[in-house]
Amino acid sequence: YRLATARRVLSADKVWDAAAIVALSDGANIALDMSLGFNFSVTLAGNRTLDNPTNTKVGQAGMIRVSQDGTGTRTLAYGTSYKFVDGTAPVIDATASRISYLSYFVYTSTEIVVSMLRGVR
């Protein structure tokens, strides 16, 4: 389902499996391959940049769960393909162990519209 393989029957369990959370690797630059899923998660252990995604599909939508580690104070910057309300990138909650959710919609491969739920506990 996620790989858009032609001529395959979609069973309910395969469709639900496609919505599973895909863990992203934490690092100075966080890579996001959208062909691997719709929903993603990462725990930040330092100040990071969410790089422009690869393998985007127009119309794809989902969530990215961004967690602070036990230290907190981590920041998140964004690649140029991410677009925000009024052109201002949202600031994730920097409190230790706090969670922010990025909701995204792929309009084009270079225009991923993002909004945020901040400070989820």
Short mmCIF file of N, CA and C in Angstrom, two decimals:
data_model
loop_
_atom_site.label_atom_id
_atom_site.label_comp_id
_atom_site.label_asym_id
_atom_site.label_seq_id
_atom_site.Cartn_x
_atom_site.Cartn_y
_atom_site.Cartn_z
N TYR A 1 0.82 -1.19 0.00
CA TYR A 1 0.00 0.00 0.00
C TYR A 1 0.87 1.25 0.00
N ARG A 2 1.85 1.31 0.92
CA ARG A 2 2.69 2.49 1.00
C ARG A 2 3.59 2.63 -0.21
N LEU A 3 3.97 1.54 -0.82
CA LEU A 3 4.87 1.59 -1.97
C LEU A 3 4.13 1.67 -3.30
N ALA A 4 2.80 1.71 -3.23
CA ALA A 4 1.96 1.85 -4.42
C ALA A 4 2.23 0.76 -5.46
N THR A 5 2.32 -0.47 -4.99
CA THR A 5 2.56 -1.60 -5.88
C THR A 5 1.30 -1.88 -6.69
N ALA A 6 1.44 -1.95 -7.99
CA ALA A 6 0.30 -2.14 -8.89
C ALA A 6 -0.28 -3.55 -8.76
N ARG A 7 -1.54 -3.65 -9.08
CA ARG A 7 -2.27 -4.93 -9.16
C ARG A 7 -2.21 -5.75 -7.88
N ARG A 8 -2.41 -5.12 -6.76
CA ARG A 8 -2.44 -5.82 -5.47
C ARG A 8 -3.79 -5.57 -4.81
N VAL A 9 -4.31 -6.60 -4.18
CA VAL A 9 -5.56 -6.47 -3.44
C VAL A 9 -5.23 -5.86 -2.08
N LEU A 10 -6.03 -4.86 -1.68
CA LEU A 10 -5.83 -4.22 -0.39
C LEU A 10 -6.76 -4.85 0.64
N SER A 11 -6.16 -5.49 1.63
CA SER A 11 -6.96 -6.01 2.74
C SER A 11 -6.96 -4.97 3.85
N ALA A 12 -7.96 -5.03 4.71
CA ALA A 12 -8.09 -4.04 5.78
C ALA A 12 -6.85 -3.99 6.65
N ASP A 13 -6.24 -5.15 6.96
CA ASP A 13 -5.07 -5.15 7.83
C ASP A 13 -3.88 -4.46 7.17
N LYS A 14 -3.74 -4.58 5.86
CA LYS A 14 -2.63 -3.92 5.16
C LYS A 14 -2.82 -2.40 5.14
N VAL A 15 -4.07 -1.97 4.98
CA VAL A 15 -4.33 -0.53 5.00
C VAL A 15 -4.02 0.03 6.38
N TRP A 16 -4.45 -0.65 7.44
CA TRP A 16 -4.16 -0.19 8.80
C TRP A 16 -2.66 -0.23 9.08
N ASP A 17 -1.98 -1.25 8.61
CA ASP A 17 -0.53 -1.34 8.81
C ASP A 17 0.20 -0.15 8.19
N ALA A 18 -0.33 0.37 7.10
CA ALA A 18 0.31 1.50 6.43
C ALA A 18 0.31 2.75 7.31
N ALA A 19 -0.61 2.82 8.27
CA ALA A 19 -0.69 3.98 9.16
C ALA A 19 0.23 3.85 10.37
N ALA A 20 0.97 2.75 10.47
CA ALA A 20 1.86 2.54 11.62
C ALA A 20 2.89 3.67 11.71
N ILE A 21 3.34 3.94 12.92
CA ILE A 21 4.33 4.98 13.15
C ILE A 21 5.70 4.49 12.68
N VAL A 22 6.38 5.29 11.87
CA VAL A 22 7.71 4.98 11.37
C VAL A 22 8.72 5.81 12.17
N ALA A 23 9.66 5.12 12.83
CA ALA A 23 10.68 5.83 13.61
C ALA A 23 11.71 6.45 12.70
N LEU A 24 11.98 7.74 12.93
CA LEU A 24 13.03 8.45 12.20
C LEU A 24 14.31 8.41 13.02
N SER A 25 15.45 8.40 12.35
CA SER A 25 16.74 8.40 13.05
C SER A 25 17.08 9.82 13.46
N ASP A 26 17.41 9.97 14.75
CA ASP A 26 17.82 11.27 15.26
C ASP A 26 19.24 11.55 14.81
N GLY A 27 19.51 12.77 14.44
CA GLY A 27 20.83 13.21 14.03
C GLY A 27 20.76 14.69 13.73
N ALA A 28 21.88 15.30 13.46
CA ALA A 28 21.90 16.74 13.17
C ALA A 28 20.89 17.10 12.09
N ASN A 29 20.79 16.25 11.07
CA ASN A 29 19.80 16.40 10.01
C ASN A 29 18.94 15.16 10.00
N ILE A 30 17.64 15.35 10.11
CA ILE A 30 16.71 14.23 10.16
C ILE A 30 16.13 14.01 8.77
N ALA A 31 16.38 12.81 8.22
CA ALA A 31 15.88 12.44 6.89
C ALA A 31 14.46 11.91 7.02
N LEU A 32 13.61 12.28 6.08
CA LEU A 32 12.22 11.83 6.07
C LEU A 32 11.90 11.30 4.67
N ASP A 33 11.79 9.97 4.57
CA ASP A 33 11.43 9.31 3.31
C ASP A 33 9.95 9.00 3.38
N MET A 34 9.14 9.77 2.68
CA MET A 34 7.69 9.63 2.78
C MET A 34 7.15 8.36 2.15
N SER A 35 7.96 7.63 1.40
CA SER A 35 7.48 6.36 0.85
C SER A 35 7.41 5.28 1.93
N LEU A 36 7.98 5.54 3.10
CA LEU A 36 7.99 4.55 4.17
C LEU A 36 6.75 4.58 5.04
N GLY A 37 5.94 5.62 4.92
CA GLY A 37 4.73 5.69 5.73
C GLY A 37 4.07 7.04 5.66
N PHE A 38 3.08 7.21 6.54
CA PHE A 38 2.34 8.46 6.62
C PHE A 38 2.62 9.17 7.94
N ASN A 39 2.88 8.39 8.97
CA ASN A 39 3.07 8.92 10.32
C ASN A 39 4.46 8.55 10.81
N PHE A 40 5.13 9.54 11.43
CA PHE A 40 6.54 9.37 11.80
C PHE A 40 6.77 9.86 13.23
N SER A 41 7.89 9.44 13.82
CA SER A 41 8.25 9.93 15.15
C SER A 41 9.76 10.02 15.28
N VAL A 42 10.19 10.97 16.13
CA VAL A 42 11.60 11.14 16.42
C VAL A 42 11.73 11.76 17.81
N THR A 43 12.76 11.35 18.54
CA THR A 43 13.10 11.97 19.82
C THR A 43 14.40 12.72 19.62
N LEU A 44 14.37 14.02 19.93
CA LEU A 44 15.53 14.87 19.70
C LEU A 44 16.52 14.78 20.87
N ALA A 45 17.78 14.60 20.53
CA ALA A 45 18.84 14.58 21.54
C ALA A 45 19.80 15.75 21.33
N GLY A 46 19.39 16.70 20.54
CA GLY A 46 20.19 17.89 20.24
C GLY A 46 19.39 18.80 19.34
N ASN A 47 19.93 19.94 18.99
CA ASN A 47 19.27 20.83 18.04
C ASN A 47 19.34 20.20 16.66
N ARG A 48 18.20 20.16 15.96
CA ARG A 48 18.10 19.38 14.73
C ARG A 48 17.46 20.19 13.60
N THR A 49 17.63 19.66 12.37
CA THR A 49 16.94 20.18 11.20
C THR A 49 16.18 19.03 10.56
N LEU A 50 14.90 19.24 10.30
CA LEU A 50 14.09 18.29 9.56
C LEU A 50 14.30 18.60 8.08
N ASP A 51 15.09 17.75 7.44
CA ASP A 51 15.43 17.98 6.03
C ASP A 51 14.20 17.88 5.14
N ASN A 52 14.30 18.45 3.94
CA ASN A 52 13.22 18.29 2.96
C ASN A 52 12.98 16.81 2.75
N PRO A 53 11.71 16.39 2.69
CA PRO A 53 11.43 14.97 2.54
C PRO A 53 11.75 14.47 1.13
N THR A 54 11.98 13.18 1.04
CA THR A 54 12.15 12.51 -0.24
C THR A 54 10.92 11.66 -0.52
N ASN A 55 10.74 11.29 -1.77
CA ASN A 55 9.66 10.41 -2.21
C ASN A 55 8.28 10.89 -1.77
N THR A 56 8.04 12.19 -1.95
CA THR A 56 6.73 12.75 -1.62
C THR A 56 5.69 12.28 -2.63
N LYS A 57 4.46 12.21 -2.18
CA LYS A 57 3.32 11.90 -3.04
C LYS A 57 2.31 13.01 -2.85
N VAL A 58 1.97 13.72 -3.92
CA VAL A 58 0.98 14.79 -3.84
C VAL A 58 -0.30 14.24 -3.22
N GLY A 59 -0.81 14.93 -2.22
CA GLY A 59 -2.02 14.51 -1.52
C GLY A 59 -1.75 13.72 -0.25
N GLN A 60 -0.51 13.31 -0.04
CA GLN A 60 -0.18 12.57 1.18
C GLN A 60 -0.32 13.49 2.38
N ALA A 61 -0.82 12.94 3.47
CA ALA A 61 -0.98 13.69 4.71
C ALA A 61 -0.69 12.77 5.88
N GLY A 62 -0.27 13.35 6.98
CA GLY A 62 0.01 12.56 8.17
C GLY A 62 0.54 13.43 9.29
N MET A 63 1.17 12.76 10.27
CA MET A 63 1.69 13.44 11.45
C MET A 63 3.15 13.05 11.68
N ILE A 64 3.88 13.99 12.26
CA ILE A 64 5.25 13.73 12.70
C ILE A 64 5.30 14.06 14.19
N ARG A 65 5.56 13.06 15.01
CA ARG A 65 5.64 13.24 16.47
C ARG A 65 7.08 13.60 16.82
N VAL A 66 7.29 14.77 17.42
CA VAL A 66 8.62 15.23 17.79
C VAL A 66 8.67 15.30 19.31
N SER A 67 9.53 14.48 19.91
CA SER A 67 9.65 14.42 21.37
C SER A 67 10.96 15.04 21.82
N GLN A 68 10.91 15.73 22.93
CA GLN A 68 12.14 16.18 23.58
C GLN A 68 12.68 15.00 24.39
N ASP A 69 13.99 14.88 24.48
CA ASP A 69 14.58 13.87 25.36
C ASP A 69 14.43 14.35 26.80
N GLY A 70 15.02 13.64 27.75
CA GLY A 70 14.92 13.98 29.16
C GLY A 70 15.58 15.29 29.53
N THR A 71 16.44 15.80 28.67
CA THR A 71 17.12 17.07 28.92
C THR A 71 16.28 18.24 28.45
N GLY A 72 15.65 18.11 27.29
CA GLY A 72 14.86 19.20 26.72
C GLY A 72 15.73 20.30 26.15
N THR A 73 15.16 21.43 25.91
CA THR A 73 15.80 22.62 25.33
C THR A 73 16.21 22.44 23.87
N ARG A 74 15.79 21.36 23.24
CA ARG A 74 16.17 21.09 21.84
C ARG A 74 15.32 21.94 20.90
N THR A 75 15.92 22.33 19.79
CA THR A 75 15.20 23.11 18.78
C THR A 75 15.07 22.29 17.50
N LEU A 76 14.12 22.69 16.66
CA LEU A 76 13.92 22.03 15.38
C LEU A 76 13.81 23.09 14.30
N ALA A 77 14.68 22.99 13.30
CA ALA A 77 14.63 23.84 12.11
C ALA A 77 14.06 22.99 10.98
N TYR A 78 13.69 23.65 9.88
CA TYR A 78 12.99 22.95 8.81
C TYR A 78 13.63 23.24 7.45
N GLY A 79 13.58 22.24 6.56
CA GLY A 79 14.02 22.43 5.19
C GLY A 79 13.11 23.42 4.47
N THR A 80 13.53 23.85 3.31
CA THR A 80 12.83 24.90 2.57
C THR A 80 11.48 24.47 1.97
N SER A 81 11.21 23.18 1.90
CA SER A 81 9.95 22.71 1.33
C SER A 81 8.78 22.84 2.30
N TYR A 82 9.07 22.99 3.58
CA TYR A 82 8.01 23.11 4.58
C TYR A 82 7.47 24.53 4.59
N LYS A 83 6.15 24.66 4.54
CA LYS A 83 5.48 25.96 4.50
C LYS A 83 4.56 26.09 5.71
N PHE A 84 4.52 27.30 6.28
CA PHE A 84 3.81 27.52 7.54
C PHE A 84 2.88 28.72 7.45
N VAL A 85 1.91 28.79 8.36
CA VAL A 85 1.01 29.92 8.44
C VAL A 85 1.82 31.21 8.58
N ASP A 86 1.50 32.18 7.77
CA ASP A 86 2.20 33.47 7.76
C ASP A 86 3.70 33.35 7.50
N GLY A 87 4.14 32.20 7.01
CA GLY A 87 5.56 32.01 6.69
C GLY A 87 6.45 31.87 7.90
N THR A 88 5.87 31.68 9.08
CA THR A 88 6.65 31.58 10.31
C THR A 88 6.67 30.14 10.80
N ALA A 89 7.86 29.58 10.89
CA ALA A 89 8.01 28.19 11.36
C ALA A 89 7.60 28.09 12.82
N PRO A 90 6.81 27.08 13.17
CA PRO A 90 6.42 26.91 14.57
C PRO A 90 7.60 26.45 15.42
N VAL A 91 7.56 26.81 16.68
CA VAL A 91 8.61 26.44 17.63
C VAL A 91 8.10 25.29 18.49
N ILE A 92 8.82 24.18 18.49
CA ILE A 92 8.40 23.03 19.29
C ILE A 92 8.56 23.35 20.78
N ASP A 93 7.79 22.67 21.62
CA ASP A 93 7.90 22.82 23.06
C ASP A 93 9.26 22.30 23.49
N ALA A 94 10.02 23.11 24.22
CA ALA A 94 11.39 22.75 24.60
C ALA A 94 11.48 22.12 25.98
N THR A 95 10.35 21.91 26.64
CA THR A 95 10.34 21.31 27.97
C THR A 95 10.76 19.84 27.87
N ALA A 96 11.58 19.39 28.80
CA ALA A 96 12.03 17.99 28.81
C ALA A 96 10.85 17.04 28.71
N SER A 97 10.99 16.03 27.87
CA SER A 97 10.01 14.96 27.66
C SER A 97 8.68 15.43 27.08
N ARG A 98 8.58 16.65 26.62
CA ARG A 98 7.35 17.18 26.04
C ARG A 98 7.27 16.78 24.57
N ILE A 99 6.08 16.75 24.03
CA ILE A 99 5.84 16.28 22.66
C ILE A 99 5.15 17.38 21.85
N SER A 100 5.56 17.51 20.61
CA SER A 100 4.89 18.38 19.64
C SER A 100 4.54 17.51 18.43
N TYR A 101 3.39 17.77 17.84
CA TYR A 101 2.97 17.04 16.65
C TYR A 101 2.92 17.99 15.47
N LEU A 102 3.56 17.60 14.38
CA LEU A 102 3.50 18.34 13.13
C LEU A 102 2.52 17.62 12.22
N SER A 103 1.48 18.31 11.83
CA SER A 103 0.52 17.79 10.88
C SER A 103 0.93 18.31 9.51
N TYR A 104 1.02 17.44 8.51
CA TYR A 104 1.50 17.88 7.20
C TYR A 104 0.57 17.44 6.08
N PHE A 105 0.63 18.20 4.98
CA PHE A 105 -0.08 17.86 3.75
C PHE A 105 0.85 18.20 2.59
N VAL A 106 1.06 17.22 1.70
CA VAL A 106 1.93 17.42 0.55
C VAL A 106 1.11 18.00 -0.60
N TYR A 107 1.36 19.27 -0.90
CA TYR A 107 0.69 19.93 -2.01
C TYR A 107 1.48 19.71 -3.30
N THR A 108 2.79 19.91 -3.24
CA THR A 108 3.72 19.56 -4.32
C THR A 108 4.98 19.01 -3.64
N SER A 109 5.91 18.53 -4.44
CA SER A 109 7.14 17.98 -3.85
C SER A 109 7.96 19.05 -3.13
N THR A 110 7.70 20.31 -3.43
CA THR A 110 8.44 21.39 -2.77
C THR A 110 7.53 22.29 -1.94
N GLU A 111 6.31 21.84 -1.69
CA GLU A 111 5.38 22.59 -0.84
C GLU A 111 4.63 21.63 0.08
N ILE A 112 5.18 21.49 1.28
CA ILE A 112 4.57 20.64 2.30
C ILE A 112 4.03 21.58 3.38
N VAL A 113 2.72 21.67 3.47
CA VAL A 113 2.06 22.59 4.40
C VAL A 113 2.02 21.93 5.79
N VAL A 114 2.46 22.68 6.81
CA VAL A 114 2.61 22.13 8.15
C VAL A 114 1.91 23.02 9.17
N SER A 115 1.25 22.38 10.14
CA SER A 115 0.74 23.06 11.32
C SER A 115 1.18 22.25 12.53
N MET A 116 1.06 22.83 13.74
CA MET A 116 1.61 22.16 14.91
C MET A 116 0.63 22.12 16.08
N LEU A 117 0.66 20.99 16.80
CA LEU A 117 0.08 20.86 18.13
C LEU A 117 1.27 20.84 19.07
N ARG A 118 1.36 21.79 19.96
CA ARG A 118 2.56 21.99 20.78
C ARG A 118 2.29 21.66 22.24
N GLY A 119 3.28 21.08 22.91
CA GLY A 119 3.19 20.87 24.35
C GLY A 119 2.28 19.76 24.79
N VAL A 120 2.11 18.73 23.98
CA VAL A 120 1.25 17.61 24.33
C VAL A 120 1.86 16.87 25.51
N ARG A 121 1.03 16.54 26.50
CA ARG A 121 1.51 15.82 27.69
C ARG A 121 0.70 14.58 27.92
#
